[in-house]
Amino acid sequence: MSNKPTAKAIAKLNASTLFPEIRKELVANPSMFAIHGFFIFNITKKGVPMTEWYLLLQGFDMAPILSQKRPEIPKVKRDEQPVPVAILQIEDSDLLNFMSGGLTGPRGIVSGKIKIAGAIELAEQLEEVFRKAKGPEKTLAYLDAKRLKSEKARARL
């Protein structure tokens, strides 16, 4: 028996709904993000690794990439700095709280809800990225839709 999560289990994750919504905003407004960096999100559920999402921000020069497929990082020229990489591990439920603004980065790190490896200074800019990409608004809309679906299901009982 495989320990790999099923496609159905991954589809039920908050991350599977929220990241595509954030991607829409990133694609619609690429000039908002002057940051150069590569984020790897390890999403867990009850401590079990479920999926990974990748966010590559390339400043004003190129459109941001947010996907479950690892993008190719541009080659660095001789006189350039390499693209900084931040790896974040977060529970799916905490991701929801983080994107909505209810969990700040520093509080998440101190509490152990967000674990970071790599370029910590890059990771510190993530809240700003989510805020500019309307993360809190999109997360609250997602929660409202989820609540309505739950109420409709209860009403049918």
Short mmCIF file of C-alpha atoms in Angstrom, two decimals:
data_model
loop_
_atom_site.label_atom_id
_atom_site.label_comp_id
_atom_site.label_asym_id
_atom_site.label_seq_id
_atom_site.Cartn_x
_atom_site.Cartn_y
_atom_site.Cartn_z
CA MET A 1 0.00 0.00 0.00
CA SER A 2 1.37 3.40 -1.01
CA ASN A 3 1.69 6.30 1.42
CA LYS A 4 1.30 8.74 -1.46
CA PRO A 5 -1.83 10.91 -1.08
CA THR A 6 -4.60 10.30 -3.59
CA ALA A 7 -5.59 12.90 -6.17
CA LYS A 8 -8.96 13.16 -4.40
CA ALA A 9 -7.28 13.90 -1.06
CA ILE A 10 -5.07 16.55 -2.65
CA ALA A 11 -8.07 18.14 -4.41
CA LYS A 12 -9.80 18.56 -1.02
CA LEU A 13 -6.92 20.62 0.38
CA ASN A 14 -7.39 24.33 0.97
CA ALA A 15 -4.14 24.84 -0.95
CA SER A 16 -5.67 23.25 -4.05
CA THR A 17 -8.29 26.00 -4.17
CA LEU A 18 -6.36 28.97 -2.78
CA PHE A 19 -3.14 28.74 -4.80
CA PRO A 20 -4.98 28.76 -8.17
CA GLU A 21 -6.89 31.86 -7.03
CA ILE A 22 -3.63 33.57 -6.05
CA ARG A 23 -2.15 32.51 -9.42
CA LYS A 24 -4.97 34.37 -11.24
CA GLU A 25 -4.04 37.57 -9.45
CA LEU A 26 -0.31 37.11 -10.05
CA VAL A 27 -0.89 36.59 -13.78
CA ALA A 28 -3.29 39.55 -14.01
CA ASN A 29 -0.89 41.92 -12.23
CA PRO A 30 2.70 40.73 -12.73
CA SER A 31 4.16 44.23 -12.46
CA MET A 32 3.21 44.36 -8.76
CA PHE A 33 6.01 42.05 -7.76
CA ALA A 34 9.57 43.38 -7.81
CA ILE A 35 10.77 40.39 -5.81
CA HIS A 36 13.21 37.87 -7.27
CA GLY A 37 12.90 34.52 -5.55
CA PHE A 38 11.73 30.94 -5.60
CA PHE A 39 9.35 29.61 -2.95
CA ILE A 40 8.68 25.93 -2.38
CA PHE A 41 5.60 25.20 -0.27
CA ASN A 42 5.43 21.77 1.36
CA ILE A 43 1.77 21.38 2.34
CA THR A 44 1.00 18.84 5.05
CA LYS A 45 -2.17 17.54 6.66
CA LYS A 46 -1.84 16.31 10.23
CA GLY A 47 1.92 16.20 9.69
CA VAL A 48 1.71 14.03 6.56
CA PRO A 49 3.23 15.53 3.39
CA MET A 50 0.40 16.00 0.88
CA THR A 51 1.61 18.19 -1.99
CA GLU A 52 4.08 20.84 -3.07
CA TRP A 53 3.45 24.17 -4.73
CA TYR A 54 6.10 26.35 -6.35
CA LEU A 55 6.16 30.13 -6.74
CA LEU A 56 8.82 31.74 -8.90
CA LEU A 57 8.91 35.53 -8.80
CA GLN A 58 11.21 37.12 -11.36
CA GLY A 59 10.65 40.81 -10.74
CA PHE A 60 9.13 43.06 -13.37
CA ASP A 61 10.98 41.24 -16.18
CA MET A 62 8.89 38.07 -16.36
CA ALA A 63 5.48 36.86 -15.26
CA PRO A 64 5.34 35.03 -11.94
CA ILE A 65 4.84 31.26 -12.01
CA LEU A 66 2.73 29.48 -9.39
CA SER A 67 2.10 25.78 -9.98
CA GLN A 68 2.38 22.26 -8.67
CA LYS A 69 4.95 21.55 -11.35
CA ARG A 70 8.44 22.72 -10.45
CA PRO A 71 9.39 25.53 -12.85
CA GLU A 72 12.83 25.84 -14.36
CA ILE A 73 14.85 28.48 -12.56
CA PRO A 74 16.55 30.85 -15.00
CA LYS A 75 20.29 30.39 -15.43
CA VAL A 76 22.39 32.96 -13.60
CA LYS A 77 24.87 35.00 -15.54
CA ARG A 78 28.39 35.37 -14.26
CA ASP A 79 27.88 38.77 -12.62
CA GLU A 80 24.43 38.05 -11.15
CA GLN A 81 23.35 36.71 -7.79
CA PRO A 82 21.62 33.30 -7.80
CA VAL A 83 17.86 33.26 -7.31
CA PRO A 84 17.19 32.96 -3.56
CA VAL A 85 15.15 29.93 -2.51
CA ALA A 86 12.85 29.69 0.50
CA ILE A 87 11.28 26.38 1.48
CA LEU A 88 8.21 26.57 3.68
CA GLN A 89 6.41 23.71 5.38
CA ILE A 90 2.92 24.48 6.56
CA GLU A 91 -0.21 22.57 7.50
CA ASP A 92 -3.05 23.04 5.04
CA SER A 93 -5.28 24.54 7.75
CA ASP A 94 -2.53 26.95 8.81
CA LEU A 95 -2.05 28.00 5.17
CA LEU A 96 -5.68 29.10 5.17
CA ASN A 97 -5.06 31.14 8.32
CA PHE A 98 -1.79 32.58 6.92
CA MET A 99 -3.32 33.66 3.59
CA SER A 100 -6.29 35.27 5.31
CA GLY A 101 -3.98 37.37 7.45
CA GLY A 102 -4.96 35.64 10.69
CA LEU A 103 -1.51 34.10 11.12
CA THR A 104 1.45 36.38 10.59
CA GLY A 105 4.76 35.03 9.37
CA PRO A 106 6.67 35.79 12.59
CA ARG A 107 3.92 34.30 14.75
CA GLY A 108 3.75 31.23 12.51
CA ILE A 109 7.50 30.71 12.74
CA VAL A 110 7.69 31.19 16.50
CA SER A 111 4.73 28.86 17.09
CA GLY A 112 6.19 26.22 14.75
CA LYS A 113 3.20 26.39 12.40
CA ILE A 114 5.47 27.61 9.59
CA LYS A 115 8.87 26.02 9.15
CA ILE A 116 11.37 27.78 6.89
CA ALA A 117 14.62 26.68 5.30
CA GLY A 118 16.80 28.61 2.90
CA ALA A 119 16.50 32.35 2.30
CA ILE A 120 14.67 33.57 5.38
CA GLU A 121 14.79 37.20 4.19
CA LEU A 122 12.90 36.10 1.07
CA ALA A 123 10.34 34.19 3.13
CA GLU A 124 9.71 37.34 5.16
CA GLN A 125 8.36 39.00 1.99
CA LEU A 126 5.73 36.32 1.43
CA GLU A 127 3.02 38.03 3.47
CA GLU A 128 3.37 41.08 1.23
CA VAL A 129 3.09 38.91 -1.88
CA PHE A 130 -0.11 37.28 -0.60
CA ARG A 131 -1.53 40.65 0.45
CA LYS A 132 -0.86 42.20 -2.99
CA ALA A 133 -2.34 39.12 -4.67
CA LYS A 134 -5.52 39.67 -2.63
CA GLY A 135 -4.92 36.57 -0.54
CA PRO A 136 -7.05 37.71 2.40
CA GLU A 137 -10.01 38.60 0.16
CA LYS A 138 -9.75 35.39 -1.85
CA THR A 139 -9.42 33.31 1.32
CA LEU A 140 -12.49 34.91 2.90
CA ALA A 141 -14.48 34.34 -0.32
CA TYR A 142 -13.35 30.70 -0.28
CA LEU A 143 -14.45 30.33 3.36
CA ASP A 144 -17.84 31.91 2.59
CA ALA A 145 -18.38 29.50 -0.32
CA LYS A 146 -17.35 26.56 1.86
CA ARG A 147 -19.73 27.70 4.62
CA LEU A 148 -22.63 28.05 2.14
CA LYS A 149 -21.96 24.58 0.72
CA SER A 150 -21.97 23.15 4.25
CA GLU A 151 -25.22 24.94 5.12
CA LYS A 152 -26.89 23.63 1.94
CA ALA A 153 -25.75 20.10 2.75
CA ARG A 154 -27.17 20.39 6.29
CA ALA A 155 -30.44 21.78 4.95
CA ARG A 156 -30.87 18.65 2.79
CA LEU A 157 -30.65 16.39 5.85
#
